[in-house]
Amino acid sequence: MSMYEWMLPMEAAPPQDADTLLALRTRERLRSDPVTKRARLRVSACAGVVVLRGKVPDRAVLAAASRIAVETPGARDVSNQVRFPRDAWPEVDGG
């Protein structure tokens, strides 16, 4: 042992904060769900708020992704920034 070896930092895995872990858990849950597993979603988290971005084919996938995200342990809320085709929503008649 060298004289100054005790001063070297310990080899350890990089720390992961709560938001990183929340995003990872949410992403895993979305990928394992039969409704959302093929959706093209990016997941991040900030202060316990899960942020969903990307594209989904229809309202059912959007609803499932939102539900899964908010039910993930540690999630306080969901910021849904997901895009979908225009024909996924019915036309609203203003008349």
N, CA, C and O atoms as a Tinker XYZ file with bonds, in Angstrom:
   380  protein
     1  N      0.853000   -1.174000    0.000000    73     2
     2  CA     0.000000    0.000000    0.000000    64     1     3
     3  C      0.896000    1.233000    0.000000    63     2     4     5
     4  O      1.850000    1.342000    0.770000    81     3
     5  N      0.552000    2.154000   -0.893000    73     3     6
     6  CA     1.339000    3.381000   -0.913000    64     5     7
     7  C      0.955000    4.263000    0.266000    63     6     8     9
     8  O     -0.087000    4.087000    0.897000    81     7
     9  N      1.824000    5.204000    0.534000    73     7    10
    10  CA     1.620000    6.041000    1.700000    64     9    11
    11  C      0.332000    6.871000    1.599000    63    10    12    13
    12  O     -0.281000    7.166000    2.625000    81    11
    13  N     -0.087000    7.252000    0.393000    73    11    14
    14  CA    -1.254000    8.120000    0.240000    64    13    15
    15  C     -2.468000    7.401000   -0.350000    63    14    16    17
    16  O     -3.433000    8.049000   -0.756000    81    15
    17  N     -2.428000    6.095000   -0.399000    73    15    18
    18  CA    -3.531000    5.350000   -1.000000    64    17    19
    19  C     -4.856000    5.605000   -0.290000    63    18    20    21
    20  O     -5.909000    5.595000   -0.928000    81    19
    21  N     -4.820000    5.825000    0.979000    73    19    22
    22  CA    -6.039000    6.068000    1.739000    64    21    23
    23  C     -6.740000    7.352000    1.300000    63    22    24    25
    24  O     -7.922000    7.541000    1.586000    81    23
    25  N     -6.019000    8.236000    0.607000    73    23    26
    26  CA    -6.609000    9.494000    0.167000    64    25    27
    27  C     -7.358000    9.361000   -1.153000    63    26    28    29
    28  O     -8.098000   10.268000   -1.533000    81    27
    29  N     -7.181000    8.250000   -1.856000    73    27    30
    30  CA    -7.850000    8.064000   -3.139000    64    29    31
    31  C     -9.330000    7.788000   -2.925000    63    30    32    33
    32  O     -9.697000    7.113000   -1.964000    81    31
    33  N    -10.178000    8.293000   -3.795000    73    31    34
    34  CA   -11.618000    8.035000   -3.632000    64    33    35
    35  C    -11.932000    6.556000   -3.822000    63    34    36    37
    36  O    -11.265000    5.850000   -4.578000    81    35
    37  N    -12.940000    6.118000   -3.133000    73    35    38
    38  CA   -13.382000    4.730000   -3.245000    64    37    39
    39  C    -14.008000    4.524000   -4.616000    63    38    40    41
    40  O    -14.672000    5.419000   -5.139000    81    39
    41  N    -13.800000    3.346000   -5.201000    73    39    42
    42  CA   -14.466000    2.983000   -6.446000    64    41    43
    43  C    -15.902000    2.617000   -6.099000    63    42    44    45
    44  O    -16.139000    1.694000   -5.319000    81    43
    45  N    -16.834000    3.317000   -6.660000    73    43    46
    46  CA   -18.242000    3.047000   -6.366000    64    45    47
    47  C    -19.072000    3.365000   -7.597000    63    46    48    49
    48  O    -18.651000    4.105000   -8.486000    81    47
    49  N    -20.242000    2.792000   -7.621000    73    47    50
    50  CA   -21.168000    3.090000   -8.706000    64    49    51
    51  C    -21.590000    4.547000   -8.590000    63    50    52    53
    52  O    -21.716000    5.068000   -7.482000    81    51
    53  N    -21.809000    5.207000   -9.716000    73    51    54
    54  CA   -22.241000    6.599000   -9.643000    64    53    55
    55  C    -23.593000    6.698000   -8.941000    63    54    56    57
    56  O    -24.478000    5.874000   -9.173000    81    55
    57  N    -23.749000    7.690000   -8.098000    73    55    58
    58  CA   -25.025000    7.822000   -7.395000    64    57    59
    59  C    -26.147000    8.168000   -8.365000    63    58    60    61
    60  O    -25.945000    8.900000   -9.334000    81    59
    61  N    -27.314000    7.638000   -8.092000    73    59    62
    62  CA   -28.479000    7.958000   -8.912000    64    61    63
    63  C    -29.488000    8.663000   -8.022000    63    62    64    65
    64  O    -29.854000    8.161000   -6.959000    81    63
    65  N    -29.924000    9.807000   -8.456000    73    63    66
    66  CA   -30.879000   10.540000   -7.639000    64    65    67
    67  C    -32.286000    9.977000   -7.810000    63    66    68    69
    68  O    -32.536000    9.136000   -8.674000    81    67
    69  N    -33.179000   10.448000   -6.986000    73    67    70
    70  CA   -34.553000    9.936000   -6.969000    64    69    71
    71  C    -35.255000   10.140000   -8.311000    63    70    72    73
    72  O    -36.015000    9.273000   -8.742000    81    71
    73  N    -35.015000   11.264000   -8.974000    73    71    74
    74  CA   -35.666000   11.511000  -10.265000    64    73    75
    75  C    -35.166000   10.563000  -11.348000    63    74    76    77
    76  O    -35.948000   10.105000  -12.182000    81    75
    77  N    -33.876000   10.269000  -11.342000    73    75    78
    78  CA   -33.332000    9.316000  -12.310000    64    77    79
    79  C    -33.956000    7.946000  -12.106000    63    78    80    81
    80  O    -34.356000    7.288000  -13.066000    81    79
    81  N    -34.038000    7.521000  -10.856000    73    79    82
    82  CA   -34.643000    6.223000  -10.556000    64    81    83
    83  C    -36.123000    6.204000  -10.913000    63    82    84    85
    84  O    -36.626000    5.200000  -11.416000    81    83
    85  N    -36.821000    7.303000  -10.657000    73    83    86
    86  CA   -38.238000    7.396000  -11.009000    64    85    87
    87  C    -38.422000    7.263000  -12.519000    63    86    88    89
    88  O    -39.309000    6.541000  -12.973000    81    87
    89  N    -37.601000    7.946000  -13.289000    73    87    90
    90  CA   -37.692000    7.860000  -14.751000    64    89    91
    91  C    -37.400000    6.440000  -15.227000    63    90    92    93
    92  O    -38.089000    5.934000  -16.114000    81    91
    93  N    -36.397000    5.796000  -14.655000    73    91    94
    94  CA   -36.067000    4.419000  -15.039000    64    93    95
    95  C    -37.206000    3.462000  -14.717000    63    94    96    97
    96  O    -37.576000    2.628000  -15.544000    81    95
    97  N    -37.759000    3.582000  -13.519000    73    95    98
    98  CA   -38.881000    2.708000  -13.125000    64    97    99
    99  C    -40.082000    2.917000  -14.035000    63    98   100   101
   100  O    -40.725000    1.953000  -14.450000    81    99
   101  N    -40.386000    4.167000  -14.346000    73    99   102
   102  CA   -41.527000    4.469000  -15.219000    64   101   103
   103  C    -41.297000    3.893000  -16.609000    63   102   104   105
   104  O    -42.195000    3.281000  -17.187000    81   103
   105  N    -40.102000    4.086000  -17.141000    73   103   106
   106  CA   -39.768000    3.561000  -18.473000    64   105   107
   107  C    -39.910000    2.039000  -18.508000    63   106   108   109
   108  O    -40.447000    1.491000  -19.470000    81   107
   109  N    -39.437000    1.359000  -17.476000    73   107   110
   110  CA   -39.562000   -0.102000  -17.411000    64   109   111
   111  C    -41.024000   -0.530000  -17.386000    63   110   112   113
   112  O    -41.406000   -1.495000  -18.048000    81   111
   113  N    -41.836000    0.188000  -16.623000    73   111   114
   114  CA   -43.259000   -0.150000  -16.531000    64   113   115
   115  C    -43.966000    0.089000  -17.865000    63   114   116   117
   116  O    -44.826000   -0.701000  -18.256000    81   115
   117  N    -43.618000    1.154000  -18.560000    73   115   118
   118  CA   -44.218000    1.432000  -19.868000    64   117   119
   119  C    -43.830000    0.364000  -20.887000    63   118   120   121
   120  O    -44.654000   -0.049000  -21.703000    81   119
   121  N    -42.586000   -0.078000  -20.837000    73   119   122
   122  CA   -42.115000   -1.100000  -21.784000    64   121   123
   123  C    -42.700000   -2.474000  -21.502000    63   122   124   125
   124  O    -42.791000   -3.302000  -22.408000    81   123
   125  N    -43.098000   -2.730000  -20.268000    73   123   126
   126  CA   -43.645000   -4.049000  -19.936000    64   125   127
   127  C    -45.167000   -4.108000  -20.079000    63   126   128   129
   128  O    -45.753000   -5.187000  -19.988000    81   127
   129  N    -45.806000   -2.968000  -20.299000    73   127   130
   130  CA   -47.260000   -2.939000  -20.447000    64   129   131
   131  C    -47.643000   -3.248000  -21.895000    63   130   132   133
   132  O    -47.069000   -2.668000  -22.817000    81   131
   133  N    -48.612000   -4.157000  -22.111000    73   131   134
   134  CA   -48.979000   -4.524000  -23.481000    64   133   135
   135  C    -49.542000   -3.362000  -24.309000    63   134   136   137
   136  O    -49.409000   -3.364000  -25.533000    81   135
   137  N    -50.157000   -2.387000  -23.672000    73   135   138
   138  CA   -50.740000   -1.261000  -24.410000    64   137   139
   139  C    -49.674000   -0.233000  -24.800000    63   138   140   141
   140  O    -49.743000    0.346000  -25.884000    81   139
   141  N    -48.701000   -0.005000  -23.933000    73   139   142
   142  CA   -47.734000    1.074000  -24.160000    64   141   143
   143  C    -46.362000    0.605000  -24.644000    63   142   144   145
   144  O    -45.513000    1.438000  -24.961000    81   143
   145  N    -46.129000   -0.685000  -24.707000    73   143   146
   146  CA   -44.768000   -1.157000  -25.001000    64   145   147
   147  C    -44.256000   -0.748000  -26.382000    63   146   148   149
   148  O    -43.044000   -0.664000  -26.577000    81   147
   149  N    -45.136000   -0.493000  -27.338000    73   147   150
   150  CA   -44.690000   -0.096000  -28.670000    64   149   151
   151  C    -44.728000    1.428000  -28.889000    63   150   152   153
   152  O    -44.358000    1.917000  -29.956000    81   151
   153  N    -45.169000    2.153000  -27.887000    73   151   154
   154  CA   -45.226000    3.615000  -28.003000    64   153   155
   155  C    -43.810000    4.187000  -28.020000    63   154   156   157
   156  O    -42.908000    3.667000  -27.363000    81   155
   157  N    -43.635000    5.243000  -28.767000    73   155   158
   158  CA   -42.331000    5.905000  -28.855000    64   157   159
   159  C    -42.300000    7.050000  -27.846000    63   158   160   161
   160  O    -42.542000    8.207000  -28.187000    81   159
   161  N    -41.998000    6.702000  -26.599000    73   159   162
   162  CA   -42.030000    7.684000  -25.528000    64   161   163
   163  C    -40.652000    7.876000  -24.911000    63   162   164   165
   164  O    -39.882000    6.927000  -24.757000    81   163
   165  N    -40.358000    9.125000  -24.563000    73   163   166
   166  CA   -39.165000    9.448000  -23.787000    64   165   167
   167  C    -39.651000    9.834000  -22.401000    63   166   168   169
   168  O    -40.645000   10.546000  -22.258000    81   167
   169  N    -38.953000    9.364000  -21.391000    73   167   170
   170  CA   -39.372000    9.585000  -20.011000    64   169   171
   171  C    -38.247000   10.274000  -19.245000    63   170   172   173
   172  O    -37.090000    9.860000  -19.309000    81   171
   173  N    -38.602000   11.320000  -18.529000    73   171   174
   174  CA   -37.670000   11.965000  -17.609000    64   173   175
   175  C    -38.467000   12.326000  -16.360000    63   174   176   177
   176  O    -39.683000   12.142000  -16.316000    81   175
   177  N    -37.786000   12.833000  -15.362000    73   175   178
   178  CA   -38.475000   13.243000  -14.138000    64   177   179
   179  C    -37.744000   14.426000  -13.526000    63   178   180   181
   180  O    -36.523000   14.547000  -13.635000    81   179
   181  N    -38.506000   15.289000  -12.886000    73   179   182
   182  CA   -37.943000   16.454000  -12.214000    64   181   183
   183  C    -38.778000   16.739000  -10.971000    63   182   184   185
   184  O    -39.976000   17.005000  -11.071000    81   183
   185  N    -38.153000   16.682000   -9.817000    73   183   186
   186  CA   -38.827000   16.935000   -8.537000    64   185   187
   187  C    -40.053000   16.042000   -8.353000    63   186   188   189
   188  O    -41.071000   16.478000   -7.816000    81   187
   189  N    -39.946000   14.795000   -8.801000    73   187   190
   190  CA   -41.038000   13.842000   -8.637000    64   189   191
   191  C    -42.112000   13.907000   -9.701000    63   190   192   193
   192  O    -43.071000   13.136000   -9.660000    81   191
   193  N    -41.968000   14.814000  -10.652000    73   191   194
   194  CA   -42.933000   14.927000  -11.747000    64   193   195
   195  C    -42.385000   14.155000  -12.952000    63   194   196   197
   196  O    -41.314000   14.475000  -13.466000    81   195
   197  N    -43.125000   13.146000  -13.392000    73   195   198
   198  CA   -42.726000   12.357000  -14.554000    64   197   199
   199  C    -43.095000   13.141000  -15.809000    63   198   200   201
   200  O    -44.229000   13.600000  -15.949000    81   199
   201  N    -42.140000   13.294000  -16.717000    73   199   202
   202  CA   -42.363000   14.014000  -17.969000    64   201   203
   203  C    -42.371000   12.991000  -19.100000    63   202   204   205
   204  O    -41.389000   12.281000  -19.317000    81   203
   205  N    -43.497000   12.927000  -19.821000    73   203   206
   206  CA   -43.640000   12.026000  -20.962000    64   205   207
   207  C    -43.587000   12.850000  -22.240000    63   206   208   209
   208  O    -44.306000   13.839000  -22.381000    81   207
   209  N    -42.725000   12.435000  -23.175000    73   207   210
   210  CA   -42.617000   13.089000  -24.481000    64   209   211
   211  C    -42.590000   12.008000  -25.545000    63   210   212   213
   212  O    -42.185000   10.876000  -25.278000    81   211
   213  N    -43.014000   12.350000  -26.732000    73   211   214
   214  CA   -42.960000   11.405000  -27.836000    64   213   215
   215  C    -44.277000   11.347000  -28.575000    63   214   216   217
   216  O    -45.055000   12.301000  -28.575000    81   215
   217  N    -44.517000   10.197000  -29.210000    73   215   218
   218  CA   -45.720000   10.023000  -30.026000    64   217   219
   219  C    -46.452000    8.758000  -29.615000    63   218   220   221
   220  O    -45.841000    7.749000  -29.261000    81   219
   221  N    -47.767000    8.834000  -29.670000    73   219   222
   222  CA   -48.615000    7.659000  -29.447000    64   221   223
   223  C    -49.632000    7.597000  -30.582000    63   222   224   225
   224  O    -49.970000    8.626000  -31.167000    81   223
   225  N    -50.126000    6.395000  -30.898000    73   223   226
   226  CA   -51.050000    6.261000  -32.024000    64   225   227
   227  C    -52.485000    6.684000  -31.725000    63   226   228   229
   228  O    -53.221000    7.063000  -32.636000    81   227
   229  N    -52.891000    6.621000  -30.446000    73   227   230
   230  CA   -54.293000    6.929000  -30.142000    64   229   231
   231  C    -54.478000    7.275000  -28.666000    63   230   232   233
   232  O    -53.539000    7.236000  -27.871000    81   231
   233  N    -55.729000    7.616000  -28.330000    73   231   234
   234  CA   -56.050000    8.037000  -26.965000    64   233   235
   235  C    -55.871000    6.935000  -25.937000    63   234   236   237
   236  O    -55.513000    7.212000  -24.792000    81   235
   237  N    -56.115000    5.682000  -26.326000    73   235   238
   238  CA   -55.978000    4.570000  -25.377000    64   237   239
   239  C    -54.538000    4.447000  -24.887000    63   238   240   241
   240  O    -54.300000    4.216000  -23.702000    81   239
   241  N    -53.592000    4.600000  -25.790000    73   239   242
   242  CA   -52.179000    4.514000  -25.412000    64   241   243
   243  C    -51.792000    5.715000  -24.553000    63   242   244   245
   244  O    -51.055000    5.572000  -23.577000    81   243
   245  N    -52.282000    6.886000  -24.911000    73   243   246
   246  CA   -52.020000    8.095000  -24.133000    64   245   247
   247  C    -52.550000    7.950000  -22.711000    63   246   248   249
   248  O    -51.849000    8.274000  -21.752000    81   247
   249  N    -53.775000    7.470000  -22.570000    73   247   250
   250  CA   -54.374000    7.287000  -21.246000    64   249   251
   251  C    -53.610000    6.247000  -20.433000    63   250   252   253
   252  O    -53.367000    6.445000  -19.242000    81   251
   253  N    -53.231000    5.140000  -21.072000    73   251   254
   254  CA   -52.493000    4.089000  -20.365000    64   253   255
   255  C    -51.132000    4.599000  -19.905000    63   254   256   257
   256  O    -50.717000    4.320000  -18.780000    81   255
   257  N    -50.434000    5.340000  -20.760000    73   255   258
   258  CA   -49.120000    5.870000  -20.399000    64   257   259
   259  C    -49.229000    6.839000  -19.223000    63   258   260   261
   260  O    -48.400000    6.808000  -18.313000    81   259
   261  N    -50.236000    7.689000  -19.239000    73   259   262
   262  CA   -50.441000    8.636000  -18.141000    64   261   263
   263  C    -50.740000    7.910000  -16.842000    63   262   264   265
   264  O    -50.205000    8.258000  -15.789000    81   263
   265  N    -51.599000    6.899000  -16.918000    73   263   266
   266  CA   -51.958000    6.125000  -15.722000    64   265   267
   267  C    -50.733000    5.421000  -15.149000    63   266   268   269
   268  O    -50.491000    5.472000  -13.944000    81   267
   269  N    -49.967000    4.767000  -16.007000    73   267   270
   270  CA   -48.773000    4.048000  -15.556000    64   269   271
   271  C    -47.787000    5.016000  -14.907000    63   270   272   273
   272  O    -47.221000    4.717000  -13.856000    81   271
   273  N    -47.584000    6.166000  -15.528000    73   271   274
   274  CA   -46.628000    7.141000  -14.992000    64   273   275
   275  C    -47.047000    7.641000  -13.618000    63   274   276   277
   276  O    -46.226000    7.686000  -12.703000    81   275
   277  N    -48.305000    8.014000  -13.460000    73   275   278
   278  CA   -48.748000    8.570000  -12.178000    64   277   279
   279  C    -48.804000    7.504000  -11.084000    63   278   280   281
   280  O    -48.707000    7.829000   -9.900000    81   279
   281  N    -48.961000    6.233000  -11.470000    73   279   282
   282  CA   -49.011000    5.150000  -10.486000    64   281   283
   283  C    -47.631000    4.590000  -10.145000    63   282   284   285
   284  O    -47.521000    3.706000   -9.294000    81   283
   285  N    -46.592000    5.081000  -10.786000    73   283   286
   286  CA   -45.239000    4.624000  -10.476000    64   285   287
   287  C    -44.846000    5.152000   -9.100000    63   286   288   289
   288  O    -44.979000    6.347000   -8.838000    81   287
   289  N    -44.361000    4.272000   -8.214000    73   287   290
   290  CA   -43.963000    4.723000   -6.878000    64   289   291
   291  C    -42.950000    5.872000   -6.951000    63   290   292   293
   292  O    -41.943000    5.784000   -7.654000    81   291
   293  N    -43.232000    6.938000   -6.220000    73   291   294
   294  CA   -42.372000    8.115000   -6.205000    64   293   295
   295  C    -42.877000    9.248000   -7.078000    63   294   296   297
   296  O    -42.413000   10.381000   -6.950000    81   295
   297  N    -43.828000    8.958000   -7.972000    73   295   298
   298  CA   -44.356000   10.000000   -8.856000    64   297   299
   299  C    -45.354000   10.869000   -8.099000    63   298   300   301
   300  O    -46.273000   10.364000   -7.454000    81   299
   301  N    -45.158000   12.181000   -8.188000    73   299   302
   302  CA   -46.095000   13.116000   -7.565000    64   301   303
   303  C    -47.112000   13.624000   -8.570000    63   302   304   305
   304  O    -48.238000   13.966000   -8.210000    81   303
   305  N    -46.705000   13.671000   -9.847000    73   303   306
   306  CA   -47.574000   14.189000  -10.903000    64   305   307
   307  C    -46.989000   13.764000  -12.249000    63   306   308   309
   308  O    -45.905000   13.185000  -12.310000    81   307
   309  N    -47.724000   14.061000  -13.333000    73   307   310
   310  CA   -47.258000   13.751000  -14.682000    64   309   311
   311  C    -47.407000   14.991000  -15.554000    63   310   312   313
   312  O    -48.456000   15.635000  -15.561000    81   311
   313  N    -46.359000   15.316000  -16.279000    73   311   314
   314  CA   -46.410000   16.360000  -17.297000    64   313   315
   315  C    -46.453000   15.638000  -18.633000    63   314   316   317
   316  O    -45.452000   15.085000  -19.088000    81   315
   317  N    -47.620000   15.649000  -19.254000    73   315   318
   318  CA   -47.836000   14.875000  -20.466000    64   317   319
   319  C    -47.612000   15.769000  -21.678000    63   318   320   321
   320  O    -48.445000   16.617000  -21.997000    81   319
   321  N    -46.485000   15.574000  -22.350000    73   319   322
   322  CA   -46.137000   16.363000  -23.530000    64   321   323
   323  C    -46.116000   15.470000  -24.766000    63   322   324   325
   324  O    -45.314000   15.664000  -25.679000    81   323
   325  N    -47.012000   14.492000  -24.776000    73   323   326
   326  CA   -47.078000   13.488000  -25.831000    64   325   327
   327  C    -47.867000   14.031000  -27.018000    63   326   328   329
   328  O    -48.866000   14.730000  -26.845000    81   327
   329  N    -47.409000   13.703000  -28.221000    73   327   330
   330  CA   -48.114000   14.091000  -29.447000    64   329   331
   331  C    -48.868000   12.881000  -29.984000    63   330   332   333
   332  O    -48.508000   11.734000  -29.720000    81   331
   333  N    -49.912000   13.162000  -30.738000    73   331   334
   334  CA   -50.734000   12.099000  -31.314000    64   333   335
   335  C    -51.292000   12.602000  -32.637000    63   334   336   337
   336  O    -51.323000   13.810000  -32.872000    81   335
   337  N    -51.734000   11.695000  -33.506000    73   335   338
   338  CA   -52.298000   12.119000  -34.792000    64   337   339
   339  C    -53.565000   12.949000  -34.602000    63   338   340   341
   340  O    -54.305000   12.753000  -33.638000    81   339
   341  N    -53.804000   13.864000  -35.514000    73   339   342
   342  CA   -55.014000   14.698000  -35.438000    64   341   343
   343  C    -56.288000   13.868000  -35.430000    63   342   344   345
   344  O    -57.258000   14.224000  -34.762000    81   343
   345  N    -56.291000   12.764000  -36.166000    73   343   346
   346  CA   -57.512000   11.956000  -36.238000    64   345   347
   347  C    -57.736000   11.103000  -34.990000    63   346   348   349
   348  O    -58.691000   10.328000  -34.938000    81   347
   349  N    -56.872000   11.236000  -33.987000    73   347   350
   350  CA   -57.069000   10.492000  -32.743000    64   349   351
   351  C    -58.157000   11.128000  -31.880000    63   350   352   353
   352  O    -58.668000   10.490000  -30.960000    81   351
   353  N    -58.516000   12.378000  -32.169000    73   351   354
   354  CA   -59.546000   13.081000  -31.409000    64   353   355
   355  C    -60.718000   13.389000  -32.334000    63   354   356   357
   356  O    -60.512000   13.724000  -33.500000    81   355
   357  N    -61.931000   13.282000  -31.833000    73   355   358
   358  CA   -63.095000   13.592000  -32.671000    64   357   359
   359  C    -63.173000   15.088000  -32.964000    63   358   360   361
   360  O    -62.723000   15.917000  -32.173000    81   359
   361  N    -63.746000   15.409000  -34.101000    73   359   362
   362  CA   -63.963000   16.810000  -34.457000    64   361   363
   363  C    -65.021000   17.398000  -33.532000    63   362   364   365
   364  O    -65.981000   16.722000  -33.161000    81   363
   365  N    -64.840000   18.643000  -33.172000    73   363   366
   366  CA   -65.806000   19.336000  -32.328000    64   365   367
   367  C    -66.535000   20.350000  -33.196000    63   366   368   369
   368  O    -65.911000   21.191000  -33.842000    81   367
   369  N    -67.852000   20.265000  -33.204000    73   367   370
   370  CA   -68.663000   21.178000  -33.997000    64   369   371
   371  C    -68.961000   22.408000  -33.150000    63   370   372   373
   372  O    -69.577000   22.303000  -32.089000    81   371
   373  N    -68.529000   23.555000  -33.612000    73   371   374
   374  CA   -68.723000   24.791000  -32.866000    64   373   375
   375  C    -70.111000   25.383000  -33.021000    63   374   376   377
   376  O    -70.405000   26.419000  -32.423000    81   375
   377  N    -70.977000   24.748000  -33.814000    73   375   378
   378  CA   -72.281000   25.313000  -34.119000    64   377   379
   379  C    -73.301000   24.943000  -33.182000    63   378   380
   380  O    -74.451000   25.355000  -33.327000    81   379
